[in-house]
Every structure is written in structure tokens, then in C-alpha cells.
Amino acid sequence: MRLPLPRRRAPHFKAQAVIGMDFKTVSLDDYRGKWLVLFFYPFDFTFVCPTEIVAFSNATEKLRELGAELAAVSCDSKHVHLSWTMQPREQGGLGQLQMPLISDFSKKISRDYGVLVEDEEDELCGAALRALFIIDAKGVIRSVLVNDEAVGRNVDETVRLIQAFQYADEHGETCPGAALLSIAQCSVRAAG
């Protein structure tokens, strides 16, 4: 499947996730009426993945103040996710998180979101690319970011994007690229 673009409805998903120390079923429907930062990462027990997952988890309250929730997805099993959360951070684990770790063991979610590596010649074959989707409260994709696996994502930029989209929605204005430091800099009337 092709990568879904901004302004399109987010592909529906339903899967098992690790929340705290429990396995629970989560779906896109659970986030209806809220913004969702849905981010994909290649593998559990790797180097870059825990640094950004912990950083996003630490920003949960900041995002919730914006009406946004977080969910992380990889193609690892729910059992591997649980094992990773049980391992202390100082030993390469995640420890307790403030968001679900979704198991895409069937690879359907990664495929539907266009981030599954299926080239058998690629060492990441069978894994998701490092991707981030910002989905608004109506279930519409507002932003898509896909990185090579070597570089993680930035929590502050994700927060800024959500603030900018919310500002634009509320005020009918746009946020130019120069408005990097403050949403107050967004003051250009939207066309149309």
C-alpha cells in the first residue's frame, strides 16, 4: 500500500498493545475526538528506538494538554514489547511508559500506513520504517514524517506541529515555516 498523505482519513487499525503491564486491544476508534501521534519504529531492543520512545513517553502530559495521545507501533510481538518494558532503562529497556506499545505482528498496520519494508534485499525487511503520523480529532492525517532508521524524531517539533495545526484550525490562519519558536508568530490568513 502507498503512504497515506495528509488530508486523507487515517487507515483504521485494531491490534493488541502493551499498556502498563497488561495486554489490551486498541484501535483508531479509541482516539476519536482526540489528536493522535502514531509513530512507528523498526525493532524493540535497538539503540535509537528506546531514546525516542522514552522521550515521547516523557512528553505525554504536555501532549495531553493539547488534547493529543501517543501510540507506538512496531512489528514485534506483544510479548517482546512486554519484555522490553520490563527491562530497566539503564540496561537498554524502556521501563514504565505512559503510552501503548502496539504489536503489529501481522504487519497489517505498517502495510496500511505504507511504512512496511517488504524488499527482501533490505536488512529491514519485515519491519516498519521510522515514521510518525499526526492524526487530528476527526481521524484525518495532518502530518507524515518518514525517516531512515538511523535518525530519530524530535518531540518538540511534534508538539509544535500539533500546536500549529490547532492554531490554524481555530483561527483560519496558517503558520509559516519561520514560526518555529512560537505559535504566536502564526498570523498569516489562510487562503480561501
mmCIF file of C-alpha atoms in Angstrom:
data_model
loop_
_atom_site.group_PDB
_atom_site.id
_atom_site.type_symbol
_atom_site.label_atom_id
_atom_site.label_comp_id
_atom_site.label_asym_id
_atom_site.label_seq_id
_atom_site.Cartn_x
_atom_site.Cartn_y
_atom_site.Cartn_z
ATOM 1 C CA MET A 1 0.000 0.000 0.000
ATOM 2 C CA ARG A 2 1.114 3.545 -0.649
ATOM 3 C CA LEU A 3 1.923 6.002 2.105
ATOM 4 C CA PRO A 4 -1.291 7.789 3.148
ATOM 5 C CA LEU A 5 -1.000 11.518 2.609
ATOM 6 C CA PRO A 6 -2.090 14.459 4.740
ATOM 7 C CA ARG A 7 -5.744 15.464 4.307
ATOM 8 C CA ARG A 8 -6.773 11.801 3.982
ATOM 9 C CA ARG A 9 -8.530 9.687 6.596
ATOM 10 C CA ALA A 10 -6.150 7.640 8.694
ATOM 11 C CA PRO A 11 -6.319 3.912 7.965
ATOM 12 C CA HIS A 12 -8.242 2.087 10.675
ATOM 13 C CA PHE A 13 -6.313 -0.278 12.917
ATOM 14 C CA LYS A 14 -7.108 -2.683 15.725
ATOM 15 C CA ALA A 15 -4.391 -4.670 17.488
ATOM 16 C CA GLN A 16 -3.002 -5.909 20.785
ATOM 17 C CA ALA A 17 -0.863 -3.497 22.783
ATOM 18 C CA VAL A 18 1.122 -3.406 25.975
ATOM 19 C CA ILE A 19 -0.314 -0.802 28.331
ATOM 20 C CA GLY A 20 1.462 -0.791 31.660
ATOM 21 C CA MET A 21 1.946 -4.484 32.368
ATOM 22 C CA ASP A 22 -1.219 -5.625 30.580
ATOM 23 C CA PHE A 23 -2.204 -6.735 27.091
ATOM 24 C CA LYS A 24 -5.157 -4.759 25.741
ATOM 25 C CA THR A 25 -6.815 -4.307 22.382
ATOM 26 C CA VAL A 26 -6.530 -0.789 20.984
ATOM 27 C CA SER A 27 -7.948 0.713 17.813
ATOM 28 C CA LEU A 28 -8.053 4.020 15.998
ATOM 29 C CA ASP A 29 -11.627 4.351 17.304
ATOM 30 C CA ASP A 30 -10.245 4.677 20.853
ATOM 31 C CA TYR A 31 -8.772 8.035 19.860
ATOM 32 C CA ARG A 32 -11.881 9.512 18.244
ATOM 33 C CA GLY A 33 -12.240 13.137 19.342
ATOM 34 C CA LYS A 34 -8.538 13.385 20.256
ATOM 35 C CA TRP A 35 -5.394 14.082 18.302
ATOM 36 C CA LEU A 36 -3.103 11.081 17.927
ATOM 37 C CA VAL A 37 0.636 10.886 17.430
ATOM 38 C CA LEU A 38 1.052 7.433 15.913
ATOM 39 C CA PHE A 39 4.684 6.568 15.486
ATOM 40 C CA PHE A 40 6.307 3.518 14.007
ATOM 41 C CA TYR A 41 9.765 2.206 14.802
ATOM 42 C CA PRO A 42 11.736 -0.744 13.372
ATOM 43 C CA PHE A 43 12.552 -3.050 16.288
ATOM 44 C CA ASP A 44 12.441 -3.462 20.043
ATOM 45 C CA PHE A 45 15.793 -3.763 21.837
ATOM 46 C CA THR A 46 17.690 -1.432 19.484
ATOM 47 C CA PHE A 47 19.602 1.793 20.153
ATOM 48 C CA VAL A 48 17.672 4.726 18.635
ATOM 49 C CA CYS A 49 14.202 3.330 19.317
ATOM 50 C CA PRO A 50 14.283 3.489 23.140
ATOM 51 C CA THR A 51 15.689 7.022 23.187
ATOM 52 C CA GLU A 52 12.808 8.432 21.189
ATOM 53 C CA ILE A 53 10.132 6.211 22.751
ATOM 54 C CA VAL A 54 11.164 7.323 26.239
ATOM 55 C CA ALA A 55 11.327 10.965 25.081
ATOM 56 C CA PHE A 56 7.797 10.762 23.658
ATOM 57 C CA SER A 57 6.527 8.965 26.761
ATOM 58 C CA ASN A 58 8.027 11.719 28.924
ATOM 59 C CA ALA A 59 6.080 14.283 26.862
ATOM 60 C CA THR A 60 2.722 12.552 27.379
ATOM 61 C CA GLU A 61 1.325 15.173 29.777
ATOM 62 C CA LYS A 62 2.427 18.031 27.527
ATOM 63 C CA LEU A 63 0.656 16.378 24.599
ATOM 64 C CA ARG A 64 -2.460 15.605 26.632
ATOM 65 C CA GLU A 65 -2.718 19.317 27.453
ATOM 66 C CA LEU A 66 -3.157 19.747 23.684
ATOM 67 C CA GLY A 67 -5.802 17.009 23.528
ATOM 68 C CA ALA A 68 -3.329 14.582 21.957
ATOM 69 C CA GLU A 69 -2.466 10.984 22.757
ATOM 70 C CA LEU A 70 0.500 8.832 21.780
ATOM 71 C CA ALA A 71 0.833 5.294 20.496
ATOM 72 C CA ALA A 72 3.960 3.495 19.284
ATOM 73 C CA VAL A 73 3.894 0.651 16.747
ATOM 74 C CA SER A 74 6.394 -1.988 15.673
ATOM 75 C CA CYS A 75 6.088 -5.424 14.116
ATOM 76 C CA ASP A 76 7.391 -7.101 17.272
ATOM 77 C CA SER A 77 5.024 -9.334 19.261
ATOM 78 C CA LYS A 78 3.192 -8.105 22.341
ATOM 79 C CA HIS A 79 5.356 -10.484 24.387
ATOM 80 C CA VAL A 80 8.563 -8.860 23.132
ATOM 81 C CA HIS A 81 7.053 -5.424 23.876
ATOM 82 C CA LEU A 82 6.258 -6.518 27.437
ATOM 83 C CA SER A 83 9.750 -7.906 27.934
ATOM 84 C CA TRP A 84 11.263 -4.617 26.711
ATOM 85 C CA THR A 85 9.134 -2.569 29.118
ATOM 86 C CA MET A 86 10.129 -4.844 31.990
ATOM 87 C CA GLN A 87 13.831 -4.272 31.363
ATOM 88 C CA PRO A 88 15.244 -1.230 33.218
ATOM 89 C CA ARG A 89 16.180 1.787 31.105
ATOM 90 C CA GLU A 90 19.780 1.709 32.289
ATOM 91 C CA GLN A 91 20.002 -1.788 30.754
ATOM 92 C CA GLY A 92 18.555 -0.793 27.373
ATOM 93 C CA GLY A 93 14.921 -1.354 28.285
ATOM 94 C CA LEU A 94 12.010 1.045 28.313
ATOM 95 C CA GLY A 95 10.753 0.759 31.854
ATOM 96 C CA GLN A 96 7.253 2.050 32.570
ATOM 97 C CA LEU A 97 5.698 4.036 29.699
ATOM 98 C CA GLN A 98 2.790 6.458 29.567
ATOM 99 C CA MET A 99 1.512 5.172 26.209
ATOM 100 C CA PRO A 100 0.623 1.910 24.498
ATOM 101 C CA LEU A 101 3.152 -0.134 22.547
ATOM 102 C CA ILE A 102 1.109 -1.640 19.730
ATOM 103 C CA SER A 103 2.089 -5.027 18.344
ATOM 104 C CA ASP A 104 1.747 -5.142 14.569
ATOM 105 C CA PHE A 105 2.812 -8.770 14.423
ATOM 106 C CA SER A 106 0.636 -9.348 11.329
ATOM 107 C CA LYS A 107 2.280 -6.283 9.705
ATOM 108 C CA LYS A 108 -1.153 -5.062 8.573
ATOM 109 C CA ILE A 109 -0.935 -1.661 10.274
ATOM 110 C CA SER A 110 2.542 -0.954 8.905
ATOM 111 C CA ARG A 111 1.422 -2.041 5.433
ATOM 112 C CA ASP A 112 -1.784 0.050 5.594
ATOM 113 C CA TYR A 113 0.238 3.104 6.633
ATOM 114 C CA GLY A 114 2.754 2.468 3.828
ATOM 115 C CA VAL A 115 5.790 2.076 6.097
ATOM 116 C CA LEU A 116 6.424 -1.687 5.970
ATOM 117 C CA VAL A 117 9.754 -2.635 4.383
ATOM 118 C CA GLU A 118 8.956 -5.518 2.033
ATOM 119 C CA ASP A 119 12.082 -5.588 -0.129
ATOM 120 C CA GLU A 120 13.755 -8.906 0.706
ATOM 121 C CA GLU A 121 17.147 -7.407 -0.175
ATOM 122 C CA ASP A 122 16.736 -4.779 2.573
ATOM 123 C CA GLU A 123 18.058 -5.642 6.042
ATOM 124 C CA LEU A 124 14.894 -4.067 7.498
ATOM 125 C CA CYS A 125 12.627 -6.416 5.527
ATOM 126 C CA GLY A 126 9.595 -7.214 7.675
ATOM 127 C CA ALA A 127 9.994 -4.126 9.873
ATOM 128 C CA ALA A 128 8.398 -0.702 9.855
ATOM 129 C CA LEU A 129 10.297 2.386 8.827
ATOM 130 C CA ARG A 130 10.784 5.104 11.435
ATOM 131 C CA ALA A 131 7.581 7.079 10.726
ATOM 132 C CA LEU A 132 5.280 9.484 12.535
ATOM 133 C CA PHE A 133 1.690 10.395 11.703
ATOM 134 C CA ILE A 134 -0.183 13.252 13.343
ATOM 135 C CA ILE A 135 -3.884 12.448 13.143
ATOM 136 C CA ASP A 136 -6.444 15.067 14.137
ATOM 137 C CA ALA A 137 -9.549 14.635 16.286
ATOM 138 C CA LYS A 138 -11.618 13.880 13.158
ATOM 139 C CA GLY A 139 -9.339 10.996 12.150
ATOM 140 C CA VAL A 140 -7.646 12.936 9.334
ATOM 141 C CA ILE A 141 -3.889 12.724 8.799
ATOM 142 C CA ARG A 142 -2.348 16.181 9.169
ATOM 143 C CA SER A 143 1.366 15.360 9.006
ATOM 144 C CA VAL A 144 3.535 12.478 7.831
ATOM 145 C CA LEU A 145 7.225 12.095 8.609
ATOM 146 C CA VAL A 146 9.269 9.096 7.486
ATOM 147 C CA ASN A 147 12.969 8.806 8.323
ATOM 148 C CA ASP A 148 15.713 6.372 7.515
ATOM 149 C CA GLU A 149 16.163 4.115 10.550
ATOM 150 C CA ALA A 150 19.372 5.859 11.649
ATOM 151 C CA VAL A 151 17.702 9.106 12.787
ATOM 152 C CA GLY A 152 15.053 9.512 15.480
ATOM 153 C CA ARG A 153 12.220 12.022 15.680
ATOM 154 C CA ASN A 154 12.003 15.220 17.703
ATOM 155 C CA VAL A 155 9.328 15.527 20.389
ATOM 156 C CA ASP A 156 9.439 19.338 20.487
ATOM 157 C CA GLU A 157 8.843 19.566 16.733
ATOM 158 C CA THR A 158 5.896 17.185 17.052
ATOM 159 C CA VAL A 159 4.398 19.364 19.806
ATOM 160 C CA ARG A 160 4.971 22.488 17.678
ATOM 161 C CA LEU A 161 3.233 20.902 14.695
ATOM 162 C CA ILE A 162 0.174 19.949 16.737
ATOM 163 C CA GLN A 163 0.009 23.469 18.179
ATOM 164 C CA ALA A 164 0.362 24.959 14.693
ATOM 165 C CA PHE A 165 -2.383 22.765 13.200
ATOM 166 C CA GLN A 166 -4.702 23.531 16.109
ATOM 167 C CA TYR A 167 -3.992 27.251 15.802
ATOM 168 C CA ALA A 168 -4.634 27.169 12.055
ATOM 169 C CA ASP A 169 -7.895 25.256 12.580
ATOM 170 C CA GLU A 170 -9.112 27.609 15.295
ATOM 171 C CA HIS A 171 -8.121 30.910 13.696
ATOM 172 C CA GLY A 172 -8.303 30.180 9.971
ATOM 173 C CA GLU A 173 -4.686 31.248 9.650
ATOM 174 C CA THR A 174 -1.540 29.499 8.533
ATOM 175 C CA CYS A 175 1.757 29.028 10.307
ATOM 176 C CA PRO A 176 4.711 29.803 8.056
ATOM 177 C CA GLY A 177 7.909 27.803 8.415
ATOM 178 C CA ALA A 178 9.567 30.719 10.168
ATOM 179 C CA ALA A 179 7.163 30.294 13.094
ATOM 180 C CA LEU A 180 9.451 27.735 14.682
ATOM 181 C CA LEU A 181 9.724 29.157 18.160
ATOM 182 C CA SER A 182 6.266 30.386 18.942
ATOM 183 C CA ILE A 183 2.764 29.712 17.739
ATOM 184 C CA ALA A 184 2.164 33.417 18.414
ATOM 185 C CA GLN A 185 4.182 34.001 15.237
ATOM 186 C CA CYS A 186 1.402 32.346 13.233
ATOM 187 C CA SER A 187 -0.654 35.207 11.899
ATOM 188 C CA VAL A 188 -0.988 34.816 8.159
ATOM 189 C CA ARG A 189 -4.582 34.480 6.957
ATOM 190 C CA ALA A 190 -5.318 31.189 5.279
ATOM 191 C CA ALA A 191 -6.144 31.411 1.589
ATOM 192 C CA GLY A 192 -9.707 30.803 0.554
#
